[in-house]
Short mmCIF file of C-alpha atoms and ligand atoms in Angstrom, two decimals:
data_model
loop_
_atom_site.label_atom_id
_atom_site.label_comp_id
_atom_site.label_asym_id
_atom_site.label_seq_id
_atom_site.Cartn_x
_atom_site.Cartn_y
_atom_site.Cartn_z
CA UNK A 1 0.00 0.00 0.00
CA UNK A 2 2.83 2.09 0.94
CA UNK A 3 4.79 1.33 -2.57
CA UNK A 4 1.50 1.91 -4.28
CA UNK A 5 0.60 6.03 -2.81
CA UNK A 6 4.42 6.76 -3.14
CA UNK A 7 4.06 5.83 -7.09
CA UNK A 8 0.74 7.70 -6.84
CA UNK A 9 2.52 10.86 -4.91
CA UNK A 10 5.33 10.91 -7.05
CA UNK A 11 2.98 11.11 -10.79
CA UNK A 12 0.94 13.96 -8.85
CA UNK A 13 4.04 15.76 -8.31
CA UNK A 14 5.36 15.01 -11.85
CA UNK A 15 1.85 16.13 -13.13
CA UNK A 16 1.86 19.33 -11.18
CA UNK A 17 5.59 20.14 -12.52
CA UNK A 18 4.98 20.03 -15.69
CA UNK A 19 1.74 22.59 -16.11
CA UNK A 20 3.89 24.87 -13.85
CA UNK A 21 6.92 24.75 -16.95
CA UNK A 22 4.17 24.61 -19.50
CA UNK A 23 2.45 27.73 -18.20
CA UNK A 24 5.65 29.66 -17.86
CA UNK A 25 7.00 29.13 -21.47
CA UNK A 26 3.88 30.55 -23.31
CA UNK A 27 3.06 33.69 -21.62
CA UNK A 28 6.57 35.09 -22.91
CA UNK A 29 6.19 37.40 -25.97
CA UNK A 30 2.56 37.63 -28.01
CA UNK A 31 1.48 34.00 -27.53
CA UNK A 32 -0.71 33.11 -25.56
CA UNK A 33 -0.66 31.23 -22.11
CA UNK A 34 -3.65 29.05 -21.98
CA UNK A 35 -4.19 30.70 -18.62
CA UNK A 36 -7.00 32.83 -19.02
CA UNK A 37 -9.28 34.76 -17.29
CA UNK A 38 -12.75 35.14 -19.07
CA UNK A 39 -11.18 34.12 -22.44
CA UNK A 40 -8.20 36.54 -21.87
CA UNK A 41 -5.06 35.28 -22.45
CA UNK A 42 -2.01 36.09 -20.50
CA UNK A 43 0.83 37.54 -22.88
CA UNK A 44 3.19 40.14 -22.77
CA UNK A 45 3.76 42.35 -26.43
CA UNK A 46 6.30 43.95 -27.05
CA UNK A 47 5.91 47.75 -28.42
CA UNK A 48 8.88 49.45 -30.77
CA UNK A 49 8.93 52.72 -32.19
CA UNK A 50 11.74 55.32 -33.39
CA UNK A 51 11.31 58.30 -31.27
CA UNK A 52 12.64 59.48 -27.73
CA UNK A 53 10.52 58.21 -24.51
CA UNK A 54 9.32 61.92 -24.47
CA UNK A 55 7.41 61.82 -27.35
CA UNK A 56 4.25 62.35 -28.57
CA UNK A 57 4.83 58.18 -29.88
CA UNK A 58 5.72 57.42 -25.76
CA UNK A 59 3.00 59.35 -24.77
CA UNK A 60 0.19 57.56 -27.09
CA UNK A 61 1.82 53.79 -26.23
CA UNK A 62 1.31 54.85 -22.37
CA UNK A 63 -2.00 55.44 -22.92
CA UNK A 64 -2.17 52.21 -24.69
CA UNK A 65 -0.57 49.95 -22.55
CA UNK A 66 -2.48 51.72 -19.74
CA UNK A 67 -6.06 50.72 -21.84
CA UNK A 68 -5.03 47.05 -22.94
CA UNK A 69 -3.64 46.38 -19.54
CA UNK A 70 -6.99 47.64 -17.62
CA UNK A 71 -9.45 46.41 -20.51
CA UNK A 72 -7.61 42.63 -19.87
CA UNK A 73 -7.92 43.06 -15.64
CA UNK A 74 -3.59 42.77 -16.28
CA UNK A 75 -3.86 39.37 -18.83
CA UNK A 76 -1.89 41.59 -21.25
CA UNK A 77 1.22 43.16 -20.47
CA UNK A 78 2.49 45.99 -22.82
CA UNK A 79 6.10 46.95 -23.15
CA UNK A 80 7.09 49.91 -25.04
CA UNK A 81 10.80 50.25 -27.25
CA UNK A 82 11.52 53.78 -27.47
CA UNK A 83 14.04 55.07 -29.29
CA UNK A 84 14.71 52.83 -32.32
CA UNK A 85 16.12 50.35 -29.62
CA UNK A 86 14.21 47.57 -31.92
CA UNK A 87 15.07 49.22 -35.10
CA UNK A 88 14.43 51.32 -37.45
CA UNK A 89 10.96 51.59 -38.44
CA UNK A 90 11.51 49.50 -41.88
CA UNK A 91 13.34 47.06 -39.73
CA UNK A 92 10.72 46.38 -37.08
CA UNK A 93 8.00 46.02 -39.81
CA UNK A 94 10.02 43.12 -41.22
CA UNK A 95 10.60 42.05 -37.60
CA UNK A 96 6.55 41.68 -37.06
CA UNK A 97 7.02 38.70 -39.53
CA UNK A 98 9.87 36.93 -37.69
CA UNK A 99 8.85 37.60 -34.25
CA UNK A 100 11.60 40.09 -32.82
CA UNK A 101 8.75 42.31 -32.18
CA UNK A 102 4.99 42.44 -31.63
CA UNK A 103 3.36 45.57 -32.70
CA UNK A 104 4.82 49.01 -34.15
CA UNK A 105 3.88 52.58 -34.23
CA UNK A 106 5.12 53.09 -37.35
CA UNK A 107 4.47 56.34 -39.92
CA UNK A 108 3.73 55.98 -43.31
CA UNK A 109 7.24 56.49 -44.12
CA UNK A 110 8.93 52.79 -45.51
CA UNK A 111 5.19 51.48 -46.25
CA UNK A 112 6.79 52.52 -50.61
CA UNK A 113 8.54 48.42 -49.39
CA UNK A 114 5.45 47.06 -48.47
CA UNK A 115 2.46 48.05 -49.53
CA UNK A 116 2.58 51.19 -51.62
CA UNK A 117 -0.92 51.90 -52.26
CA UNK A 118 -0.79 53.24 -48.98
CA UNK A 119 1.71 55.49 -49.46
CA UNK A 120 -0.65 58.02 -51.38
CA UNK A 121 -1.15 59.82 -47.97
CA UNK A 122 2.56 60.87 -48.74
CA UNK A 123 1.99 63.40 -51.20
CA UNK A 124 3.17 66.70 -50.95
CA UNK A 125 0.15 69.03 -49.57
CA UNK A 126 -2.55 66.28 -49.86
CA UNK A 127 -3.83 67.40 -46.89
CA UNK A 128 -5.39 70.72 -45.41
CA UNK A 129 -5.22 70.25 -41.71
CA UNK A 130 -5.07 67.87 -39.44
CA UNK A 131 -8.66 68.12 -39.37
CA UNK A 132 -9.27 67.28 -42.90
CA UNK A 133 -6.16 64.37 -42.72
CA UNK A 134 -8.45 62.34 -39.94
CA UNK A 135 -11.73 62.64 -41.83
CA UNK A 136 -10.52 61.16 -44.45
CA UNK A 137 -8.04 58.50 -42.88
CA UNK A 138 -11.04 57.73 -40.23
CA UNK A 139 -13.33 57.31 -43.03
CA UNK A 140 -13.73 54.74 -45.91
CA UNK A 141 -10.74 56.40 -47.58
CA UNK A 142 -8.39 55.41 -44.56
CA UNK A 143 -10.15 52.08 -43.46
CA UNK A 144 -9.79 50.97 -47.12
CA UNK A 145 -6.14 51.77 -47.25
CA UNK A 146 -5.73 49.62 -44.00
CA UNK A 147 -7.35 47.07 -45.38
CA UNK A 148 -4.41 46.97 -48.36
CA UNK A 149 -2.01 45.86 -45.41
CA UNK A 150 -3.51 42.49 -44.99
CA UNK A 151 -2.81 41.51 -48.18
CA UNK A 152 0.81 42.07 -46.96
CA UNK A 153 0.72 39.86 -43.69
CA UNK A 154 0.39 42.96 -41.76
CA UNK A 155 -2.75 44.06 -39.69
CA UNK A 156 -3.38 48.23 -39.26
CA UNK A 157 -4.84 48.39 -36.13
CA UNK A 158 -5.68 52.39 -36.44
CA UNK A 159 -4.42 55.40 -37.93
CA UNK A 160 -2.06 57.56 -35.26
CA UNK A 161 0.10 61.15 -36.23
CA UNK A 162 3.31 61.86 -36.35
CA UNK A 163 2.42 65.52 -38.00
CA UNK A 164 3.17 68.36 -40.63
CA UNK A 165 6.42 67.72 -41.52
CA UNK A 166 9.27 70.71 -41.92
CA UNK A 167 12.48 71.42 -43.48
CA UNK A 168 15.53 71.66 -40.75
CA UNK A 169 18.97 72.75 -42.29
CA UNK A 170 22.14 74.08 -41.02
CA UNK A 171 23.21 76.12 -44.53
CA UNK A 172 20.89 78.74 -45.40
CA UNK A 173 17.34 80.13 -44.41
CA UNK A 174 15.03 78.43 -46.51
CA UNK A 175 12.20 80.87 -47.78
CA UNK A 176 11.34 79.58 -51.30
CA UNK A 177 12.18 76.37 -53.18
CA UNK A 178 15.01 77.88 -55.02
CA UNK A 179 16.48 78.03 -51.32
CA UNK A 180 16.57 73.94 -51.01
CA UNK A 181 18.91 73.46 -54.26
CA UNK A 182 22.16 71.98 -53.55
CA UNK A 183 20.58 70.89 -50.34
CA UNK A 184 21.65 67.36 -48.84
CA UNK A 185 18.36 66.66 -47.04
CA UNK A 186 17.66 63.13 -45.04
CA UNK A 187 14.61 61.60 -46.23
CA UNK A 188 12.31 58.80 -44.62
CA UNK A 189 12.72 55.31 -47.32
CA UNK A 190 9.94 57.15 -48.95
CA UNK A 191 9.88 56.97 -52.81
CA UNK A 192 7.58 60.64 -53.13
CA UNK A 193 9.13 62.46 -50.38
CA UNK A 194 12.63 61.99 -52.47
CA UNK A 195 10.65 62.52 -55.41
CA UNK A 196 9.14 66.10 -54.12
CA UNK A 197 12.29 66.95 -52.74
CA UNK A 198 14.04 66.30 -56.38
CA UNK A 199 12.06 68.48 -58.10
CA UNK A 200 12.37 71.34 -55.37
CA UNK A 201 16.13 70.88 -56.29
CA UNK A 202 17.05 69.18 -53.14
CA UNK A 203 19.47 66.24 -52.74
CA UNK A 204 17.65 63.96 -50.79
CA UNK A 205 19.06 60.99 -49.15
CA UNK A 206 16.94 58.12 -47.63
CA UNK A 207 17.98 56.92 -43.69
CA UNK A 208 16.29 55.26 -40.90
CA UNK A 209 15.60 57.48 -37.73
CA UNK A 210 18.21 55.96 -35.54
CA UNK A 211 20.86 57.03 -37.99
CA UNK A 212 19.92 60.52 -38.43
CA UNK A 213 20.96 62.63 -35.23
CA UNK A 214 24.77 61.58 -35.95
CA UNK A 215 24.42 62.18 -39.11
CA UNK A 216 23.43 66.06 -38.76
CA UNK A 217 25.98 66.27 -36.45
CA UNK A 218 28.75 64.84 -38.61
CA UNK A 219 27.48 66.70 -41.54
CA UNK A 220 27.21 63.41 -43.49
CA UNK A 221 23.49 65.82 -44.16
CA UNK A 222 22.52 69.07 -44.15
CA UNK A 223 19.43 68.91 -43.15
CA UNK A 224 16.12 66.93 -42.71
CA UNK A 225 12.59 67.29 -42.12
CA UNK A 226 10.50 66.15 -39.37
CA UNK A 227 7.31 67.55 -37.10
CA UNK A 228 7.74 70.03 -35.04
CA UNK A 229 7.16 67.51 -31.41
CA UNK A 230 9.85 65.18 -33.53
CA UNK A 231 12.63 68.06 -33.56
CA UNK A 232 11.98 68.93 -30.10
CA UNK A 233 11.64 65.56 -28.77
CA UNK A 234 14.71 64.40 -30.94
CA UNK A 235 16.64 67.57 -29.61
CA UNK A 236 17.70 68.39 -33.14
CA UNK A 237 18.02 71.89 -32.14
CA UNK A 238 21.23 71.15 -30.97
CA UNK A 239 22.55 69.78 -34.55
CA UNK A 240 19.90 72.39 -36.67
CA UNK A 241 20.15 76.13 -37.19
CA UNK A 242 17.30 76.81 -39.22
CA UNK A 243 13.56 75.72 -39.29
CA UNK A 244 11.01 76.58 -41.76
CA UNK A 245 7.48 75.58 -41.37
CA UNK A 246 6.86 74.07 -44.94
CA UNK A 247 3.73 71.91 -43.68
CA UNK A 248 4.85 69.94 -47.06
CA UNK A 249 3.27 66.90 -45.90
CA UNK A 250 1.23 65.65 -43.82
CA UNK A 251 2.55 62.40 -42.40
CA UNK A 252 -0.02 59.81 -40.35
CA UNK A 253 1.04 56.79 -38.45
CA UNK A 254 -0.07 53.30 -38.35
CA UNK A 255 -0.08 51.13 -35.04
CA UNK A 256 1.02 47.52 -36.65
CA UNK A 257 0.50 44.11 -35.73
CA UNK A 258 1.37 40.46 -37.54
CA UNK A 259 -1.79 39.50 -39.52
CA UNK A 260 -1.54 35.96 -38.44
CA UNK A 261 -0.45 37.05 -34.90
CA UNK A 262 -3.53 39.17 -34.77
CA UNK A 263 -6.12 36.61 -36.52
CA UNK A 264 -4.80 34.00 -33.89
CA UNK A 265 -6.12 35.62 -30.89
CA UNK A 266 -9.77 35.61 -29.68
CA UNK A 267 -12.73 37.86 -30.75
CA UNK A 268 -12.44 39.59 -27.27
CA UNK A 269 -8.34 40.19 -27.49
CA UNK A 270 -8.90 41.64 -31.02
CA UNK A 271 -11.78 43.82 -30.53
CA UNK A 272 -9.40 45.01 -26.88
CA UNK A 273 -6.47 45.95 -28.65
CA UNK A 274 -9.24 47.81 -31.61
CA UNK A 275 -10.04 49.50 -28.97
CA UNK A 276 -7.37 50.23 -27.27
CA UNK A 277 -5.56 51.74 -30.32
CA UNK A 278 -8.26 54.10 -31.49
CA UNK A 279 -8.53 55.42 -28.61
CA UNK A 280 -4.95 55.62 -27.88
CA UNK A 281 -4.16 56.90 -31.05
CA UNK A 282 -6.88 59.77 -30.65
CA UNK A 283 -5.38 60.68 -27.59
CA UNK A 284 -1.64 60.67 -29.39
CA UNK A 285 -3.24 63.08 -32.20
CA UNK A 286 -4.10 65.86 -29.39
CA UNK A 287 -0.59 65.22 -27.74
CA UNK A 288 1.40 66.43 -31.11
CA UNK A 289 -1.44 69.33 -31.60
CA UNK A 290 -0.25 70.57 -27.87
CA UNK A 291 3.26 69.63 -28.22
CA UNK A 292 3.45 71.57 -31.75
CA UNK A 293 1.60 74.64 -29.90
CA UNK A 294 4.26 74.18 -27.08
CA UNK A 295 7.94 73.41 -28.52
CA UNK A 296 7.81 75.80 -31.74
CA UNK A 297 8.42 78.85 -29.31
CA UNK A 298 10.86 77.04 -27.56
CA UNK A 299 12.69 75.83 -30.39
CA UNK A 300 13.84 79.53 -31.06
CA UNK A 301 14.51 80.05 -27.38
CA UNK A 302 17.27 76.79 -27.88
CA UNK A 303 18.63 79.37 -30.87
CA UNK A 304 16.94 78.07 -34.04
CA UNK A 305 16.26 80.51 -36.08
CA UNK A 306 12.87 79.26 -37.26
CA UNK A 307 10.37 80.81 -40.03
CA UNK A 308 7.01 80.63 -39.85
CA UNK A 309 5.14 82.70 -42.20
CA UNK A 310 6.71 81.40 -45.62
CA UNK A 311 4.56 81.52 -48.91
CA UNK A 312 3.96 77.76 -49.45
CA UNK A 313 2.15 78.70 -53.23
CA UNK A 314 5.90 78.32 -54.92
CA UNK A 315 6.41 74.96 -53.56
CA UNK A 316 3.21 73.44 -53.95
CA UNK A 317 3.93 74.37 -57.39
CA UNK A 318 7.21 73.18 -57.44
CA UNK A 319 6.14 69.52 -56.81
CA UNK A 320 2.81 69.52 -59.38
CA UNK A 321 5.18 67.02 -61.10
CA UNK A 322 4.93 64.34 -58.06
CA UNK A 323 1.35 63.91 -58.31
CA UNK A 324 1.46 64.52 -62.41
CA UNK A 325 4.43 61.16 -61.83
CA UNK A 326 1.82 59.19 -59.27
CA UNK A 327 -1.65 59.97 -60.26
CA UNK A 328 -1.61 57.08 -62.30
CA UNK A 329 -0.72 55.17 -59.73
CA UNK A 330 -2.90 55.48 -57.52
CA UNK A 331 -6.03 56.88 -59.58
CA UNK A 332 -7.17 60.50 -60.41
CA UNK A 333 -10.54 59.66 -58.66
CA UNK A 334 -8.70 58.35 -55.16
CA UNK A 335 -6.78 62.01 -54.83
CA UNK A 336 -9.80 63.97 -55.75
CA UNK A 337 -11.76 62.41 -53.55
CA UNK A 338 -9.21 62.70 -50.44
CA UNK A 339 -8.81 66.55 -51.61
CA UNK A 340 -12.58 67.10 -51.62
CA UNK A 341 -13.40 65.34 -48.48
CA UNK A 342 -14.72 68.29 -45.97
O1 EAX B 1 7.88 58.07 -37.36
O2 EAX B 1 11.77 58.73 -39.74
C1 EAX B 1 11.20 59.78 -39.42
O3 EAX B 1 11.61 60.90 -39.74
C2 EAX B 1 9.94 59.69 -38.60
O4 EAX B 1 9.47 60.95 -38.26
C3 EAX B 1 10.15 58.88 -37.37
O5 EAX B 1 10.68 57.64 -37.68
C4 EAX B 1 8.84 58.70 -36.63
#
């Protein structure tokens, strides 16, 4: 009797051992546990993005984590990669295939290597305002365009904001496009920013974000162009001298997830991190409207010497050829119908 509850004791034990190791093992990165609570699973993802952890990126992804973690009573555990410590943001999209990371807040900047119809958003002065940019990326226009992801393996949850983009140099005041020739400008891996930039007489030169502050500082550049919150955040005051507001395009964000990563989980864990990213995102679109309001003053203060009322008419002229090059591309009706939206 003895012999036989030792056996017994021992295969408990053995039993018991071995759901522990199981449990542990699957609620490392995206995957989930099996332990759930109401259908939740318990998983940690892992967040990358380019900019600094004061950011108006940082800020949205706080909110984020903040909603998925209280929408999942703690199931999910969000952990955010600031500073291009994953990657660049080409890089980490071709890391949500392989695994080395779960989601990215990525802008529309490398989507010309992987799914270009997206990239329409990129033209030069597409947009009005902010205003008229989340109509139409809100709307059918923008869910539509998400929707061309999938066919790509990747899964938009919702549209975020990185913002107007500017030119930063350290040569020469720039007041009209004549003023960028000759320039040596960084440019996202974006096929129609280089393009606009060639025919404003620009030499622009494609980079990933981590690359770029050492290259202003080196002078392997002479300039770049980035939101307002971006050249604050990404202190590029201390490696620019001049800032002109350009608005020259309008440049939206995209919170990304694996397509089968994202089709594997339940109803409930999709619709949560829906959710969770529209509203975060919403939130992350008022937190570059503030920080714009807040860091263009202080930009000059740091001893840029930034210009704000430039004539824009010459360069939207100057780059009538982009959209003359790309309305084929992506259809006369599409871009008429994102320029008339209201
Ligand atoms: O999306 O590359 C850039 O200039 C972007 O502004 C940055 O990666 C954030």
């Amino acid at each position: 009797m003895k012999k036989i509850a030792g056996i017994l004791m021992s295969l408990i034990m053995v039993f018991a051992l071995a759901a522990c190791g199981e449990n542990e093992s699957a609620s490392s990165s995206g995957s989930d546990s099996g332990s759930d609570s109401g259908g939740i699973e318990k998983m940690t993802l892992k967040v990358g993005h380019t900019l600094s952890d004061t950011s108006h990126y940082q800020e949205g992804l706080k909110k984020f984590k903040e909603l998925v973690e209280e929408k999942s009573d703690g199931q999910i555990t969000v952990e955010i990669f600031p500073n291009g410590s994953l990657g660049g943001e080409r890089e980490m999209i071709e890391g949500l295939d392989i695994g080395t990371v779960d989601m990215v807040l990525s802008s529309t900047g490398p989507m010309s290597g992987f799914a270009p119809e997206v990239t329409v958003v990129d033209l030069p002065f597409l947009f009005r305002d902010a205003d008229h940019a989340h109509k139409v990326l809100d709307g059918e226009i923008g869910q539509d365009l998400l929707k061309k992801l999938e066919s790509e393996g990747m899964k938009g949850l919702s549209w975020w904001e990185n913002g107007f983009r500017n030119v930063t140099n350290n040569v020469r005041p720039v007041e009209k496009p004549e003023d960028l020739k000759g320039l040596k400008l960084r440019t996202m891996e974006n096929e129609i920013h280089m393009a606009a930039f060639e025919e404003m007489g620009a030499d622009p030169t494609p980079m990933a974000f981590p690359e770029l502050f050492t290259a202003l500082q080196q002078g392997v550049v002479d300039g770049e162009e980035n939101p307002v919150p971006v050249i604050w955040s990404s202190r590029f005051y201390e490696v620019q001298d001049y800032l002109t507001m350009t608005r020259h395009v309008y440049n939206p964000s995209i919170m990304l997830i694996s397509k089968s990563k994202f089709d594997g989980y339940s109803e409930e864990v999709q619709n949560l991190l829906l959710e969770s990213s529209k509203e975060a995102g919403d939130y992350e679109r008022q937190v570059v409207q503030d920080m714009e309001d807040k860091y263009l003053s202080q930009l000059e203060e740091k001893g840029m010497n930034v210009i704000t009322d430039v004539d824009l008419e010459p360069f939207e002229k100057a780059v009538q050829p982009v959209y003359d090059k790309y309305s084929e591309q992506f259809g006369k009706d599409l871009i008429e119908n994102i320029k008339n939206t209201k």
